[in-house]
Amino acid sequence: MITEYRKYIDPSKVYIPLTDLDHKMANVKVEIGDRVLIGDMVAEKFIGKIKSPVLSTVSGKVLEFKDMIDRYGKIVDHIIIENDRLYEKKQFKTYKPNRAKENKEDTISIGIAPAEVRNVINELGLRTVSVDGMFTELVFNSSTKYVVVNAIFINEPFISTDYEFLIEHSNEIADGVDLISRAGNSEKTIILVDKFMPEDALEELGKAIVERDIEVVTIDSKKVDARDYKVIKKLVKEQLSINLLDNGVVYTTVSAAKMVHDAVRLGIPAVTRKIAITGDALKINAVYEVRIGTRFIDLVEDLGGYNEIKNMNLHIGSFLTGIQLDNDDFAITQSVDSINVAEYRGVDEDVCIKCGDCNDICPAGILPQNIMDAELRNVNYRIVDLFTHECVECGLCTYVCPSKINVLEWVRRAKRRVG
Ligand code: SF4
Ligand code: SF4
């Protein structure tokens, strides 16, 4: 339960991983003792075949390079920068919208070419702004056709969006969505809102998108059955892949849209982000605006520390698709949107009662119970016949299982078995 809204944007040091799970380090651009500004490139990493910058999020001195656990639990090289608290920024070019009507449909002109938006997103460190689950990075290619922006979740299904953020920043969000849409030459751009969204938030968003080629689609987020996934599936009219970019879909959040607006219009690189920190292990639960590179243990201290508990369970990202870590000394990155720390309560699995709930809920339309059965019996051809590769690892089968079986894990094993 969120009890507070806080800021933690003034850490004494930042710890920035030079690479992560999916990306390879290309080269390091600074040495120990160098002074850097906010937005200075400290390293480059490969995202696919493209080099993308790793940026400093403070101004200050490079103290050291150190192997540390990252938010995926992997040991990677981090750069540690001492914050001189002057917050001096590298100057980036800014682009103003052109309010003159662009065409006869009266669409507001964004005042910047699509290729230039893609450059800004890359150069100002926004490509990797994403969250766990189906959400994609801000990566565009010639097959990009759709942009879907979620205005609902910080982390489904337990933590809902900070609606004040929507109300306060609706114009910037609408502009950011427009910019992402143009960057991807999107044929259709959708903002997903919740059926239970307060009227004032919906009204502000509605006003902000007038004259923009953006459609608002309402879904019932209280029903945990991947409604967003179903909207996207209807849109692309094909089986969805585990990475929606392969279906030509950029799926992102309103928070990322605001960051794109700030980057293009104000020249502000990705230096802070919003995250929800929750769980009964913590004295206080809060939504934070936090400087990227802040250590999680510093946030815990800011929240008054942990409650006295026996076994801690730390979970980063969505409960359905995020990851568990056994270490709380990691740094916040662009891809962290929520962290839950709770007391570990061992759950005893029961036997499968063949209720079929997991099969009924699967948004990919496959049969997780049957796949689990085939995996238990080592029947490879059956695993293939059941289209196991189409599992998008949403975790809903595990979520609904009355016997508390980790069905997703069985499906993952089956996938690995048949390659
Ligand atoms: S098998 Fe489970 S994890 Fe995979 S798509 Fe279906 S419900 Fe989601
Ligand atoms: S939901 Fe659980 S108990 Fe029901 S069929 Fe699936 S695995 Fe078996």
Short mmCIF file of C-alpha atoms and ligand atoms in Angstrom, two decimals:
data_model
loop_
_atom_site.label_atom_id
_atom_site.label_comp_id
_atom_site.label_asym_id
_atom_site.label_seq_id
_atom_site.Cartn_x
_atom_site.Cartn_y
_atom_site.Cartn_z
CA MET A 1 0.00 0.00 0.00
CA ILE A 2 1.50 3.31 -1.13
CA THR A 3 1.55 5.72 1.77
CA GLU A 4 3.80 8.50 0.53
CA TYR A 5 5.17 10.31 -2.51
CA ARG A 6 8.87 11.07 -2.18
CA LYS A 7 11.89 12.33 -4.09
CA TYR A 8 15.41 10.97 -3.87
CA ILE A 9 17.27 12.88 -6.51
CA ASP A 10 20.30 14.05 -4.57
CA PRO A 11 22.41 10.94 -3.79
CA SER A 12 26.06 11.48 -2.80
CA LYS A 13 27.16 8.95 -5.45
CA VAL A 14 25.59 7.20 -8.40
CA TYR A 15 26.35 3.63 -9.48
CA ILE A 16 25.71 3.11 -13.16
CA PRO A 17 25.99 -0.35 -14.74
CA LEU A 18 27.95 -0.20 -17.98
CA THR A 19 25.94 -3.03 -19.45
CA ASP A 20 23.13 -5.40 -18.41
CA LEU A 21 21.32 -8.60 -19.20
CA ASP A 22 20.72 -8.11 -22.90
CA HIS A 23 23.31 -5.54 -23.89
CA LYS A 24 27.04 -5.87 -24.43
CA MET A 25 29.52 -3.18 -23.44
CA ALA A 26 31.15 -1.51 -26.44
CA ASN A 27 33.67 0.83 -24.82
CA VAL A 28 34.31 3.08 -21.83
CA LYS A 29 34.69 6.79 -22.52
CA VAL A 30 36.05 8.14 -19.21
CA GLU A 31 38.82 7.44 -16.71
CA ILE A 32 39.06 7.60 -12.94
CA GLY A 33 39.39 11.25 -11.87
CA ASP A 34 37.59 12.69 -14.91
CA ARG A 35 34.90 15.30 -14.29
CA VAL A 36 31.59 14.62 -16.01
CA LEU A 37 28.37 16.56 -16.52
CA ILE A 38 24.81 15.29 -16.47
CA GLY A 39 24.25 13.72 -19.89
CA ASP A 40 27.94 13.07 -20.61
CA MET A 41 28.57 9.72 -22.23
CA VAL A 42 30.59 7.54 -19.84
CA ALA A 43 30.41 4.38 -21.96
CA GLU A 44 28.67 2.86 -24.94
CA LYS A 45 26.81 -0.42 -25.08
CA PHE A 46 25.41 -2.45 -27.92
CA ILE A 47 21.64 -2.70 -28.16
CA GLY A 48 21.41 -5.26 -30.91
CA LYS A 49 23.87 -3.96 -33.50
CA ILE A 50 23.42 -0.32 -32.55
CA LYS A 51 25.68 1.49 -30.13
CA SER A 52 23.82 3.33 -27.41
CA PRO A 53 25.31 5.71 -24.85
CA VAL A 54 25.46 5.15 -21.09
CA LEU A 55 25.06 8.60 -19.55
CA SER A 56 26.09 10.19 -16.29
CA THR A 57 23.08 11.18 -14.21
CA VAL A 58 24.98 13.70 -12.04
CA SER A 59 27.82 16.14 -12.47
CA GLY A 60 30.93 15.18 -10.54
CA LYS A 61 34.08 13.07 -10.44
CA VAL A 62 34.54 9.51 -11.66
CA LEU A 63 35.64 7.69 -8.50
CA GLU A 64 36.08 4.09 -9.60
CA PHE A 65 34.89 1.14 -11.68
CA LYS A 66 33.60 -1.76 -9.67
CA ASP A 67 31.94 -5.14 -10.21
CA MET A 68 28.55 -5.09 -8.51
CA ILE A 69 25.26 -6.98 -8.68
CA ASP A 70 22.86 -5.31 -11.10
CA ARG A 71 19.07 -5.30 -11.03
CA TYR A 72 19.01 -8.65 -12.81
CA GLY A 73 21.27 -10.24 -10.18
CA LYS A 74 24.21 -10.40 -12.56
CA ILE A 75 27.68 -9.12 -11.66
CA VAL A 76 28.57 -6.32 -14.08
CA ASP A 77 31.03 -3.46 -14.19
CA HIS A 78 29.61 -0.25 -12.68
CA ILE A 79 30.97 3.25 -12.89
CA ILE A 80 30.79 5.15 -9.58
CA ILE A 81 30.48 8.92 -9.84
CA GLU A 82 30.67 11.30 -6.90
CA ASN A 83 27.88 13.84 -7.08
CA ASP A 84 29.27 17.41 -6.74
CA ARG A 85 25.66 18.59 -6.39
CA LEU A 86 26.19 21.35 -8.94
CA TYR A 87 23.94 19.50 -11.40
CA GLU A 88 25.69 20.98 -14.40
CA LYS A 89 24.26 19.62 -17.63
CA LYS A 90 25.60 18.92 -21.04
CA GLN A 91 23.64 21.08 -23.49
CA PHE A 92 21.48 19.15 -25.92
CA LYS A 93 19.60 20.60 -28.85
CA THR A 94 15.91 21.27 -28.21
CA TYR A 95 12.99 21.24 -30.64
CA LYS A 96 9.82 23.30 -30.26
CA PRO A 97 6.47 22.08 -31.58
CA ASN A 98 5.16 23.92 -34.60
CA ARG A 99 1.64 24.92 -33.68
CA ALA A 100 0.73 25.67 -37.28
CA LYS A 101 -1.58 23.01 -38.57
CA GLU A 102 0.35 20.41 -40.45
CA ASN A 103 -2.30 19.09 -42.76
CA LYS A 104 -5.95 19.20 -43.50
CA GLU A 105 -6.73 16.78 -40.66
CA ASP A 106 -5.50 19.50 -38.30
CA THR A 107 -2.90 17.31 -36.66
CA ILE A 108 -0.50 19.27 -34.46
CA SER A 109 2.97 19.33 -35.97
CA ILE A 110 5.68 18.04 -33.69
CA GLY A 111 8.32 20.34 -35.24
CA ILE A 112 10.96 17.62 -35.61
CA ALA A 113 11.61 14.91 -38.18
CA PRO A 114 10.94 11.28 -37.12
CA ALA A 115 14.59 10.30 -37.67
CA GLU A 116 15.68 13.15 -35.39
CA VAL A 117 13.26 11.97 -32.64
CA ARG A 118 14.88 8.53 -32.88
CA ASN A 119 18.32 10.17 -32.55
CA VAL A 120 17.28 12.13 -29.48
CA ILE A 121 15.81 9.01 -27.86
CA ASN A 122 19.09 7.20 -28.43
CA GLU A 123 21.49 10.01 -27.57
CA LEU A 124 19.70 11.05 -24.40
CA GLY A 125 19.65 7.50 -23.06
CA LEU A 126 15.95 6.73 -23.47
CA ARG A 127 16.07 3.59 -25.58
CA THR A 128 16.26 1.33 -22.53
CA VAL A 129 13.49 3.06 -20.58
CA SER A 130 11.12 0.17 -20.12
CA VAL A 131 9.54 -1.96 -17.43
CA ASP A 132 9.30 -5.71 -16.98
CA GLY A 133 6.74 -7.81 -18.75
CA MET A 134 5.38 -7.22 -22.22
CA PHE A 135 6.66 -3.65 -22.36
CA THR A 136 9.29 -2.95 -24.99
CA GLU A 137 12.28 -0.66 -25.19
CA LEU A 138 11.93 2.49 -27.30
CA VAL A 139 13.39 0.85 -30.36
CA PHE A 140 12.07 1.47 -33.86
CA ASN A 141 12.65 -0.21 -37.18
CA SER A 142 11.08 -0.32 -40.59
CA SER A 143 8.45 -2.82 -39.43
CA THR A 144 7.20 -0.66 -36.55
CA LYS A 145 3.49 -0.13 -37.12
CA TYR A 146 1.86 0.49 -33.77
CA VAL A 147 2.54 2.44 -30.60
CA VAL A 148 0.65 1.45 -27.45
CA VAL A 149 1.10 3.54 -24.32
CA ASN A 150 -0.12 2.25 -20.99
CA ALA A 151 -1.59 4.91 -18.69
CA ILE A 152 -2.65 2.37 -16.10
CA PHE A 153 0.01 0.41 -14.37
CA ILE A 154 3.11 1.14 -12.48
CA ASN A 155 3.05 -2.55 -11.72
CA GLU A 156 0.06 -4.75 -12.32
CA PRO A 157 -1.95 -6.12 -10.67
CA PHE A 158 -1.35 -4.69 -7.22
CA ILE A 159 -0.03 -1.18 -7.66
CA SER A 160 -1.94 1.32 -9.69
CA THR A 161 -0.74 4.43 -11.45
CA ASP A 162 -0.22 7.72 -9.73
CA TYR A 163 -3.13 9.59 -11.32
CA GLU A 164 -1.79 12.92 -10.12
CA PHE A 165 1.11 12.40 -12.50
CA LEU A 166 -1.39 12.05 -15.35
CA ILE A 167 -3.31 15.14 -14.32
CA GLU A 168 -0.23 17.31 -13.80
CA HIS A 169 1.58 16.22 -16.96
CA SER A 170 -1.16 15.34 -19.44
CA ASN A 171 0.09 17.81 -22.09
CA GLU A 172 3.69 16.63 -21.85
CA ILE A 173 2.53 12.99 -21.92
CA ALA A 174 0.35 13.61 -25.02
CA ASP A 175 3.26 15.34 -26.74
CA GLY A 176 5.62 12.47 -25.77
CA VAL A 177 3.17 9.89 -27.12
CA ASP A 178 2.95 11.88 -30.35
CA LEU A 179 6.75 12.03 -30.62
CA ILE A 180 7.09 8.26 -30.05
CA SER A 181 4.34 7.68 -32.59
CA ARG A 182 6.13 9.79 -35.23
CA ALA A 183 9.50 8.22 -34.38
CA GLY A 184 8.01 4.84 -35.26
CA ASN A 185 5.99 6.12 -38.24
CA SER A 186 3.13 4.46 -36.41
CA GLU A 187 -0.03 3.61 -38.33
CA LYS A 188 -2.02 3.57 -35.13
CA THR A 189 -1.30 4.97 -31.69
CA ILE A 190 -3.29 3.99 -28.63
CA ILE A 191 -3.30 5.09 -25.00
CA LEU A 192 -4.70 2.41 -22.71
CA VAL A 193 -6.72 3.78 -19.79
CA ASP A 194 -8.48 2.05 -16.98
CA LYS A 195 -12.24 1.77 -16.67
CA PHE A 196 -11.85 2.98 -13.08
CA MET A 197 -9.66 5.97 -13.92
CA PRO A 198 -10.88 9.09 -12.05
CA GLU A 199 -12.86 11.40 -14.30
CA ASP A 200 -10.55 14.38 -13.82
CA ALA A 201 -7.53 12.35 -15.02
CA LEU A 202 -9.45 11.11 -18.04
CA GLU A 203 -10.70 14.61 -18.81
CA GLU A 204 -7.17 16.10 -18.71
CA LEU A 205 -5.83 13.37 -20.95
CA GLY A 206 -8.77 13.82 -23.33
CA LYS A 207 -8.10 17.56 -23.62
CA ALA A 208 -4.38 16.98 -24.21
CA ILE A 209 -4.88 14.61 -27.13
CA VAL A 210 -7.43 16.74 -29.00
CA GLU A 211 -6.11 17.29 -32.55
CA ARG A 212 -3.61 14.48 -32.13
CA ASP A 213 -3.92 11.20 -33.97
CA ILE A 214 -4.17 9.18 -30.77
CA GLU A 215 -6.95 6.82 -29.79
CA VAL A 216 -7.90 6.12 -26.17
CA VAL A 217 -8.90 2.53 -25.40
CA THR A 218 -10.48 1.66 -22.05
CA ILE A 219 -9.78 -1.67 -20.39
CA ASP A 220 -10.75 -3.20 -17.07
CA SER A 221 -7.40 -3.55 -15.32
CA LYS A 222 -8.96 -5.12 -12.24
CA LYS A 223 -9.52 -8.28 -14.27
CA VAL A 224 -6.14 -9.91 -14.24
CA ASP A 225 -6.31 -11.56 -17.62
CA ALA A 226 -3.89 -9.58 -19.77
CA ARG A 227 -6.44 -7.16 -21.20
CA ASP A 228 -3.63 -5.05 -22.64
CA TYR A 229 -2.24 -8.11 -24.37
CA LYS A 230 -5.67 -8.81 -25.88
CA VAL A 231 -5.99 -5.25 -27.21
CA ILE A 232 -2.57 -5.54 -28.86
CA LYS A 233 -3.37 -8.96 -30.29
CA LYS A 234 -6.54 -7.57 -31.87
CA LEU A 235 -4.54 -4.69 -33.27
CA VAL A 236 -1.83 -6.74 -34.99
CA LYS A 237 -4.13 -9.64 -35.92
CA GLU A 238 -1.40 -12.23 -35.46
CA GLN A 239 0.15 -14.40 -32.80
CA LEU A 240 2.21 -12.19 -30.49
CA SER A 241 5.86 -12.90 -29.96
CA ILE A 242 7.60 -12.69 -26.60
CA ASN A 243 9.11 -9.41 -27.75
CA LEU A 244 6.34 -7.21 -29.16
CA LEU A 245 8.88 -5.33 -31.29
CA ASP A 246 8.85 -8.44 -33.52
CA ASN A 247 5.14 -7.76 -34.10
CA GLY A 248 5.88 -4.15 -35.03
CA VAL A 249 4.57 -2.89 -31.67
CA VAL A 250 6.29 -0.39 -29.40
CA TYR A 251 4.59 -0.86 -26.02
CA THR A 252 5.53 1.69 -23.41
CA THR A 253 4.21 3.78 -20.52
CA VAL A 254 3.08 7.35 -19.91
CA SER A 255 6.14 7.81 -17.75
CA ALA A 256 8.40 7.01 -20.73
CA ALA A 257 6.31 9.36 -22.91
CA LYS A 258 6.92 12.22 -20.46
CA MET A 259 10.65 11.45 -20.55
CA VAL A 260 10.63 11.61 -24.36
CA HIS A 261 8.87 14.98 -24.20
CA ASP A 262 11.48 16.28 -21.72
CA ALA A 263 14.33 15.01 -23.90
CA VAL A 264 13.07 16.51 -27.18
CA ARG A 265 11.59 19.78 -25.93
CA LEU A 266 13.90 20.57 -23.00
CA GLY A 267 17.07 18.59 -23.78
CA ILE A 268 16.78 16.63 -20.51
CA PRO A 269 18.38 13.17 -20.69
CA ALA A 270 17.12 10.11 -18.78
CA VAL A 271 18.33 11.01 -15.29
CA THR A 272 15.39 10.30 -13.01
CA ARG A 273 12.44 7.95 -13.06
CA LYS A 274 9.38 7.06 -11.01
CA ILE A 275 9.35 3.84 -9.08
CA ALA A 276 6.99 2.27 -6.55
CA ILE A 277 8.59 0.72 -3.48
CA THR A 278 6.25 -1.49 -1.52
CA GLY A 279 6.05 -4.48 0.79
CA ASP A 280 5.47 -5.39 4.42
CA ALA A 281 9.21 -5.67 5.04
CA LEU A 282 9.55 -1.89 4.71
CA LYS A 283 8.62 0.66 7.34
CA ILE A 284 7.11 2.98 4.71
CA ASN A 285 5.83 2.30 1.18
CA ALA A 286 6.26 5.09 -1.35
CA VAL A 287 6.24 6.19 -4.96
CA TYR A 288 9.61 7.81 -5.58
CA GLU A 289 11.07 10.09 -8.13
CA VAL A 290 14.60 8.78 -7.97
CA ARG A 291 17.89 9.61 -9.67
CA ILE A 292 19.00 6.76 -11.90
CA GLY A 293 22.10 5.20 -10.37
CA THR A 294 20.88 5.53 -6.76
CA ARG A 295 21.52 2.42 -4.69
CA PHE A 296 18.39 0.68 -3.46
CA ILE A 297 19.85 0.38 0.06
CA ASP A 298 19.98 4.20 0.22
CA LEU A 299 16.25 4.32 -0.54
CA VAL A 300 15.58 1.73 2.17
CA GLU A 301 17.46 3.92 4.64
CA ASP A 302 15.41 6.92 3.49
CA LEU A 303 12.27 4.89 4.24
CA GLY A 304 13.44 4.21 7.80
CA GLY A 305 14.80 0.73 7.12
CA TYR A 306 13.24 -2.72 7.27
CA ASN A 307 10.79 -4.13 9.77
CA GLU A 308 12.01 -7.07 11.78
CA ILE A 309 11.30 -10.06 9.63
CA LYS A 310 12.79 -13.53 9.38
CA ASN A 311 13.18 -14.11 5.65
CA MET A 312 13.09 -11.32 3.11
CA ASN A 313 11.79 -11.73 -0.41
CA LEU A 314 12.89 -8.94 -2.78
CA HIS A 315 11.12 -8.71 -6.10
CA ILE A 316 11.91 -6.26 -8.90
CA GLY A 317 9.21 -5.49 -11.45
CA SER A 318 5.83 -7.05 -12.01
CA PHE A 319 4.81 -9.84 -9.64
CA LEU A 320 3.92 -11.93 -12.64
CA THR A 321 7.00 -11.42 -14.76
CA GLY A 322 9.64 -9.62 -12.69
CA ILE A 323 12.63 -11.17 -10.99
CA GLN A 324 13.64 -12.03 -7.43
CA LEU A 325 16.98 -10.97 -6.01
CA ASP A 326 18.70 -12.21 -2.88
CA ASN A 327 20.72 -9.00 -2.56
CA ASP A 328 19.45 -5.48 -1.90
CA ASP A 329 22.67 -3.70 -2.88
CA PHE A 330 21.92 -2.85 -6.51
CA ALA A 331 21.41 0.41 -8.37
CA ILE A 332 18.19 1.76 -9.87
CA THR A 333 18.28 1.78 -13.68
CA GLN A 334 15.95 3.02 -16.43
CA SER A 335 14.22 -0.37 -16.45
CA VAL A 336 13.23 -0.50 -12.77
CA ASP A 337 9.66 0.64 -12.17
CA SER A 338 8.81 -1.12 -8.93
CA ILE A 339 10.40 -3.04 -6.10
CA ASN A 340 8.58 -5.08 -3.51
CA VAL A 341 10.22 -6.35 -0.32
CA ALA A 342 8.04 -8.66 1.72
CA GLU A 343 8.37 -11.35 4.29
CA TYR A 344 8.91 -14.70 2.61
CA ARG A 345 5.97 -16.98 3.25
CA GLY A 346 6.63 -20.47 2.01
CA VAL A 347 3.76 -21.78 -0.07
CA ASP A 348 3.13 -25.49 -0.29
CA GLU A 349 2.22 -26.59 -3.78
CA ASP A 350 -0.70 -28.95 -4.11
CA VAL A 351 -1.25 -31.43 -6.89
CA CYS A 352 -2.80 -30.27 -10.14
CA ILE A 353 -6.55 -30.77 -9.85
CA LYS A 354 -7.02 -30.32 -13.62
CA CYS A 355 -9.38 -27.41 -13.08
CA GLY A 356 -8.31 -25.87 -16.39
CA ASP A 357 -8.11 -22.32 -15.01
CA CYS A 358 -4.58 -21.87 -16.36
CA ASN A 359 -5.65 -23.01 -19.83
CA ASP A 360 -8.68 -20.73 -19.77
CA ILE A 361 -6.75 -17.61 -18.84
CA CYS A 362 -3.72 -18.03 -21.12
CA PRO A 363 -3.72 -14.96 -23.40
CA ALA A 364 -1.52 -16.74 -25.93
CA GLY A 365 -4.28 -19.32 -26.42
CA ILE A 366 -2.05 -22.29 -25.56
CA LEU A 367 -2.61 -24.96 -22.89
CA PRO A 368 -0.14 -24.55 -20.01
CA GLN A 369 -1.59 -27.43 -18.00
CA ASN A 370 -1.10 -29.83 -20.93
CA ILE A 371 2.39 -28.43 -21.55
CA MET A 372 3.27 -28.99 -17.90
CA ASP A 373 1.98 -32.52 -18.20
CA ALA A 374 4.05 -33.16 -21.34
CA GLU A 375 7.12 -31.73 -19.64
CA LEU A 376 6.63 -33.95 -16.59
CA ARG A 377 6.38 -36.97 -18.87
CA ASN A 378 9.30 -35.87 -21.11
CA VAL A 379 7.22 -36.02 -24.29
CA ASN A 380 9.09 -33.71 -26.63
CA TYR A 381 6.85 -34.00 -29.69
CA ARG A 382 3.80 -33.13 -27.55
CA ILE A 383 5.55 -30.01 -26.23
CA VAL A 384 6.11 -28.91 -29.82
CA ASP A 385 2.56 -29.80 -30.89
CA LEU A 386 1.17 -27.67 -28.06
CA PHE A 387 2.83 -24.51 -29.49
CA THR A 388 4.82 -24.04 -26.29
CA HIS A 389 7.06 -21.51 -28.05
CA GLU A 390 4.08 -19.12 -28.22
CA CYS A 391 4.09 -18.60 -24.43
CA VAL A 392 4.80 -14.92 -23.75
CA GLU A 393 5.73 -15.60 -20.11
CA CYS A 394 3.03 -13.35 -18.72
CA GLY A 395 2.73 -15.53 -15.60
CA LEU A 396 -1.07 -15.55 -15.52
CA CYS A 397 -1.23 -19.36 -15.41
CA THR A 398 0.77 -19.29 -12.16
CA TYR A 399 -1.31 -16.43 -10.82
CA VAL A 400 -4.66 -18.23 -11.17
CA CYS A 401 -3.59 -21.72 -10.16
CA PRO A 402 -5.59 -22.77 -7.05
CA SER A 403 -2.95 -25.42 -6.27
CA LYS A 404 -0.25 -22.71 -6.17
CA ILE A 405 1.83 -24.47 -8.81
CA ASN A 406 4.41 -22.35 -10.61
CA VAL A 407 2.95 -23.32 -13.99
CA LEU A 408 5.00 -20.73 -15.86
CA GLU A 409 8.20 -22.35 -14.63
CA TRP A 410 7.07 -25.71 -16.08
CA VAL A 411 6.24 -24.04 -19.38
CA ARG A 412 9.66 -22.36 -19.39
CA ARG A 413 11.36 -25.71 -18.78
CA ALA A 414 9.38 -27.24 -21.64
CA LYS A 415 10.42 -24.37 -23.91
CA ARG A 416 14.06 -24.87 -23.02
CA ARG A 417 13.83 -28.62 -23.60
CA VAL A 418 12.72 -28.28 -27.21
CA GLY A 419 14.83 -25.20 -27.89
S1 SF4 B 1 1.47 -20.37 -20.70
FE1 SF4 B 1 1.22 -19.12 -18.85
S2 SF4 B 1 2.91 -17.66 -18.93
FE2 SF4 B 1 2.71 -18.53 -20.99
S3 SF4 B 1 1.39 -17.10 -22.08
FE3 SF4 B 1 0.07 -18.70 -21.23
S4 SF4 B 1 -0.61 -17.89 -19.25
FE4 SF4 B 1 1.14 -16.65 -19.91
S1 SF4 B 2 -4.66 -23.96 -12.76
FE1 SF4 B 2 -3.28 -25.26 -11.57
S2 SF4 B 2 -4.59 -26.89 -10.79
FE2 SF4 B 2 -5.73 -25.89 -12.45
S3 SF4 B 2 -5.22 -27.10 -14.29
FE3 SF4 B 2 -3.76 -25.43 -14.20
S4 SF4 B 2 -2.00 -26.31 -13.09
FE4 SF4 B 2 -3.72 -27.65 -12.70
#
